[in-house]
Amino acid sequence: MFSKESKKTNENKVSERNIVGKNTQISGEIISEGDFRIDGTLEGTIKTNGRVIIGETGFIKGKVECTNADIEGKFSGELIVSNTLTVKTSANINGDVIIGKLSVEPGASFNATCSMKGAVKEMKNNEQKGKEKTA
């Protein structure tokens, strides 16, 4: 009924969920394909194709590269989110941020330089469309 190919596809889609607990401190570099929830402290780097969640008690000082991020706690450093960054009311962000999309709730502290990856492409496309219409 099921081919070997469909079984392999399902096995590859299994996503890891990693949690750094409230009273845990980590220093170093973390590379993974799975999601991360940080409720403790991390000084260093996280690189993942998954989602990074910084809980209300969480703090990251360093560099984060991920697909999506939800921040409720504190972040200081360089944050690169290829898709959507969601900044919750209790969040405190300082540093440099590069994102695809941004959602900030009222009350959040967002003291960062911010650039959006997709904005430049959209402007170029709009300029070309405008030229095509007037030509």
PDB file of C-alpha atoms in Angstrom:
ATOM      1  CA  MET A   1       0.000   0.000   0.000  1.00  0.00           C
ATOM      2  CA  PHE A   2       2.836   2.433   0.857  1.00  0.00           C
ATOM      3  CA  SER A   3       5.950   2.661  -1.212  1.00  0.00           C
ATOM      4  CA  LYS A   4       9.416   2.939   0.269  1.00  0.00           C
ATOM      5  CA  GLU A   5       9.714   6.501  -1.043  1.00  0.00           C
ATOM      6  CA  SER A   6       6.704   7.787   0.949  1.00  0.00           C
ATOM      7  CA  LYS A   7       8.094   6.256   4.164  1.00  0.00           C
ATOM      8  CA  LYS A   8      11.442   7.994   3.631  1.00  0.00           C
ATOM      9  CA  THR A   9       9.708  11.334   3.036  1.00  0.00           C
ATOM     10  CA  ASN A  10       7.759  11.045   6.303  1.00  0.00           C
ATOM     11  CA  GLU A  11      10.917  10.184   8.253  1.00  0.00           C
ATOM     12  CA  ASN A  12      12.718  13.248   6.891  1.00  0.00           C
ATOM     13  CA  LYS A  13       9.876  15.579   7.937  1.00  0.00           C
ATOM     14  CA  VAL A  14      10.229  14.708  11.638  1.00  0.00           C
ATOM     15  CA  SER A  15      11.174  17.949  13.368  1.00  0.00           C
ATOM     16  CA  GLU A  16      13.271  18.110  16.502  1.00  0.00           C
ATOM     17  CA  ARG A  17      12.111  20.255  19.403  1.00  0.00           C
ATOM     18  CA  ASN A  18      14.877  21.422  21.712  1.00  0.00           C
ATOM     19  CA  ILE A  19      14.339  23.213  25.021  1.00  0.00           C
ATOM     20  CA  VAL A  20      16.838  25.131  27.117  1.00  0.00           C
ATOM     21  CA  GLY A  21      15.264  25.190  30.574  1.00  0.00           C
ATOM     22  CA  LYS A  22      14.681  28.181  32.853  1.00  0.00           C
ATOM     23  CA  ASN A  23      17.737  27.702  35.099  1.00  0.00           C
ATOM     24  CA  THR A  24      20.083  26.522  32.329  1.00  0.00           C
ATOM     25  CA  GLN A  25      23.024  28.511  30.953  1.00  0.00           C
ATOM     26  CA  ILE A  26      24.758  27.545  27.710  1.00  0.00           C
ATOM     27  CA  SER A  27      27.816  29.076  26.046  1.00  0.00           C
ATOM     28  CA  GLY A  28      28.814  28.064  22.523  1.00  0.00           C
ATOM     29  CA  GLU A  29      27.478  27.268  19.083  1.00  0.00           C
ATOM     30  CA  ILE A  30      24.353  25.235  18.332  1.00  0.00           C
ATOM     31  CA  ILE A  31      23.567  23.947  14.828  1.00  0.00           C
ATOM     32  CA  SER A  32      20.376  21.987  14.198  1.00  0.00           C
ATOM     33  CA  GLU A  33      17.495  21.407  11.796  1.00  0.00           C
ATOM     34  CA  GLY A  34      14.901  21.510  14.574  1.00  0.00           C
ATOM     35  CA  ASP A  35      13.044  24.110  16.612  1.00  0.00           C
ATOM     36  CA  PHE A  36      14.392  25.713  19.791  1.00  0.00           C
ATOM     37  CA  ARG A  37      12.716  27.155  22.857  1.00  0.00           C
ATOM     38  CA  ILE A  38      15.015  29.134  25.120  1.00  0.00           C
ATOM     39  CA  ASP A  39      13.780  29.763  28.660  1.00  0.00           C
ATOM     40  CA  GLY A  40      17.296  29.964  30.131  1.00  0.00           C
ATOM     41  CA  THR A  41      20.404  31.842  28.995  1.00  0.00           C
ATOM     42  CA  LEU A  42      22.444  31.293  25.843  1.00  0.00           C
ATOM     43  CA  GLU A  43      25.641  33.149  25.003  1.00  0.00           C
ATOM     44  CA  GLY A  44      26.750  32.184  21.515  1.00  0.00           C
ATOM     45  CA  THR A  45      25.212  31.181  18.217  1.00  0.00           C
ATOM     46  CA  ILE A  46      22.140  29.233  17.097  1.00  0.00           C
ATOM     47  CA  LYS A  47      21.769  28.206  13.445  1.00  0.00           C
ATOM     48  CA  THR A  48      18.632  26.279  12.533  1.00  0.00           C
ATOM     49  CA  ASN A  49      16.147  25.845   9.702  1.00  0.00           C
ATOM     50  CA  GLY A  50      13.405  25.722  12.322  1.00  0.00           C
ATOM     51  CA  ARG A  51      11.757  28.215  14.678  1.00  0.00           C
ATOM     52  CA  VAL A  52      13.487  29.874  17.628  1.00  0.00           C
ATOM     53  CA  ILE A  53      11.306  30.869  20.568  1.00  0.00           C
ATOM     54  CA  ILE A  54      12.724  32.956  23.389  1.00  0.00           C
ATOM     55  CA  GLY A  55      10.393  32.569  26.357  1.00  0.00           C
ATOM     56  CA  GLU A  56       9.680  35.351  28.892  1.00  0.00           C
ATOM     57  CA  THR A  57      12.552  34.205  31.115  1.00  0.00           C
ATOM     58  CA  GLY A  58      14.863  33.513  28.165  1.00  0.00           C
ATOM     59  CA  PHE A  59      17.908  35.547  27.151  1.00  0.00           C
ATOM     60  CA  ILE A  60      20.173  35.163  24.133  1.00  0.00           C
ATOM     61  CA  LYS A  61      23.351  37.172  23.713  1.00  0.00           C
ATOM     62  CA  GLY A  62      25.002  36.467  20.371  1.00  0.00           C
ATOM     63  CA  LYS A  63      23.843  35.479  16.906  1.00  0.00           C
ATOM     64  CA  VAL A  64      20.683  33.678  15.808  1.00  0.00           C
ATOM     65  CA  GLU A  65      19.960  32.458  12.257  1.00  0.00           C
ATOM     66  CA  CYS A  66      16.579  30.780  11.764  1.00  0.00           C
ATOM     67  CA  THR A  67      13.489  30.544   9.574  1.00  0.00           C
ATOM     68  CA  ASN A  68      10.972  32.012  12.076  1.00  0.00           C
ATOM     69  CA  ALA A  69      11.337  33.519  15.542  1.00  0.00           C
ATOM     70  CA  ASP A  70       8.990  34.421  18.393  1.00  0.00           C
ATOM     71  CA  ILE A  71      10.522  36.581  21.104  1.00  0.00           C
ATOM     72  CA  GLU A  72       8.977  37.143  24.533  1.00  0.00           C
ATOM     73  CA  GLY A  73      12.227  37.510  26.498  1.00  0.00           C
ATOM     74  CA  LYS A  74      15.508  39.339  25.896  1.00  0.00           C
ATOM     75  CA  PHE A  75      17.792  39.292  22.872  1.00  0.00           C
ATOM     76  CA  SER A  76      21.039  41.146  22.299  1.00  0.00           C
ATOM     77  CA  GLY A  77      23.174  40.684  19.178  1.00  0.00           C
ATOM     78  CA  GLU A  78      22.560  39.780  15.545  1.00  0.00           C
ATOM     79  CA  LEU A  79      19.228  38.229  14.575  1.00  0.00           C
ATOM     80  CA  ILE A  80      18.700  36.863  11.048  1.00  0.00           C
ATOM     81  CA  VAL A  81      15.189  35.527  10.384  1.00  0.00           C
ATOM     82  CA  SER A  82      14.524  34.421   6.815  1.00  0.00           C
ATOM     83  CA  ASN A  83      10.735  34.467   7.216  1.00  0.00           C
ATOM     84  CA  THR A  84       8.765  36.049  10.114  1.00  0.00           C
ATOM     85  CA  LEU A  85       9.932  37.639  13.363  1.00  0.00           C
ATOM     86  CA  THR A  86       7.175  38.012  15.964  1.00  0.00           C
ATOM     87  CA  VAL A  87       8.006  40.359  18.845  1.00  0.00           C
ATOM     88  CA  LYS A  88       5.705  39.903  21.839  1.00  0.00           C
ATOM     89  CA  THR A  89       4.717  42.567  24.402  1.00  0.00           C
ATOM     90  CA  SER A  90       7.283  41.431  26.990  1.00  0.00           C
ATOM     91  CA  ALA A  91      10.197  41.311  24.498  1.00  0.00           C
ATOM     92  CA  ASN A  92      13.368  43.385  24.729  1.00  0.00           C
ATOM     93  CA  ILE A  93      15.522  43.361  21.563  1.00  0.00           C
ATOM     94  CA  ASN A  94      18.840  45.164  21.052  1.00  0.00           C
ATOM     95  CA  GLY A  95      21.247  44.813  18.132  1.00  0.00           C
ATOM     96  CA  ASP A  96      21.014  44.187  14.403  1.00  0.00           C
ATOM     97  CA  VAL A  97      17.996  42.478  12.847  1.00  0.00           C
ATOM     98  CA  ILE A  98      17.570  41.160   9.295  1.00  0.00           C
ATOM     99  CA  ILE A  99      14.131  39.733   8.542  1.00  0.00           C
ATOM    100  CA  GLY A 100      11.645  38.761   5.871  1.00  0.00           C
ATOM    101  CA  LYS A 101       8.522  39.957   7.756  1.00  0.00           C
ATOM    102  CA  LEU A 102       8.022  41.702  11.099  1.00  0.00           C
ATOM    103  CA  SER A 103       5.196  41.634  13.651  1.00  0.00           C
ATOM    104  CA  VAL A 104       5.577  43.772  16.787  1.00  0.00           C
ATOM    105  CA  GLU A 105       3.017  43.831  19.595  1.00  0.00           C
ATOM    106  CA  PRO A 106       2.394  47.090  21.489  1.00  0.00           C
ATOM    107  CA  GLY A 107       4.615  47.453  24.555  1.00  0.00           C
ATOM    108  CA  ALA A 108       7.599  45.582  23.125  1.00  0.00           C
ATOM    109  CA  SER A 109      11.055  47.142  23.352  1.00  0.00           C
ATOM    110  CA  PHE A 110      12.678  47.042  19.894  1.00  0.00           C
ATOM    111  CA  ASN A 111      15.955  48.987  19.887  1.00  0.00           C
ATOM    112  CA  ALA A 112      17.658  47.581  16.807  1.00  0.00           C
ATOM    113  CA  THR A 113      18.723  48.404  13.303  1.00  0.00           C
ATOM    114  CA  CYS A 114      16.328  46.494  11.091  1.00  0.00           C
ATOM    115  CA  SER A 115      16.428  45.545   7.400  1.00  0.00           C
ATOM    116  CA  MET A 116      13.853  43.561   5.485  1.00  0.00           C
ATOM    117  CA  LYS A 117      15.122  41.176   2.833  1.00  0.00           C
ATOM    118  CA  GLY A 118      12.086  41.197   0.522  1.00  0.00           C
ATOM    119  CA  ALA A 119      11.535  44.976   0.389  1.00  0.00           C
ATOM    120  CA  VAL A 120      14.309  45.712  -2.124  1.00  0.00           C
ATOM    121  CA  LYS A 121      13.075  43.084  -4.583  1.00  0.00           C
ATOM    122  CA  GLU A 122       9.512  44.391  -4.389  1.00  0.00           C
ATOM    123  CA  MET A 123      10.636  47.952  -5.101  1.00  0.00           C
ATOM    124  CA  LYS A 124      12.658  46.829  -8.120  1.00  0.00           C
ATOM    125  CA  ASN A 125       9.680  44.850  -9.447  1.00  0.00           C
ATOM    126  CA  ASN A 126       7.357  47.858  -8.990  1.00  0.00           C
ATOM    127  CA  GLU A 127       9.809  50.139 -10.819  1.00  0.00           C
ATOM    128  CA  GLN A 128       9.974  47.698 -13.749  1.00  0.00           C
ATOM    129  CA  LYS A 129       6.158  47.420 -13.864  1.00  0.00           C
ATOM    130  CA  GLY A 130       5.898  51.199 -13.913  1.00  0.00           C
ATOM    131  CA  LYS A 131       8.328  51.414 -16.818  1.00  0.00           C
ATOM    132  CA  GLU A 132       6.443  48.739 -18.723  1.00  0.00           C
ATOM    133  CA  LYS A 133       3.150  50.608 -18.345  1.00  0.00           C
ATOM    134  CA  THR A 134       4.528  53.937 -19.536  1.00  0.00           C
ATOM    135  CA  ALA A 135       6.525  52.572 -22.464  1.00  0.00           C
TER     136      ALA A 135
END
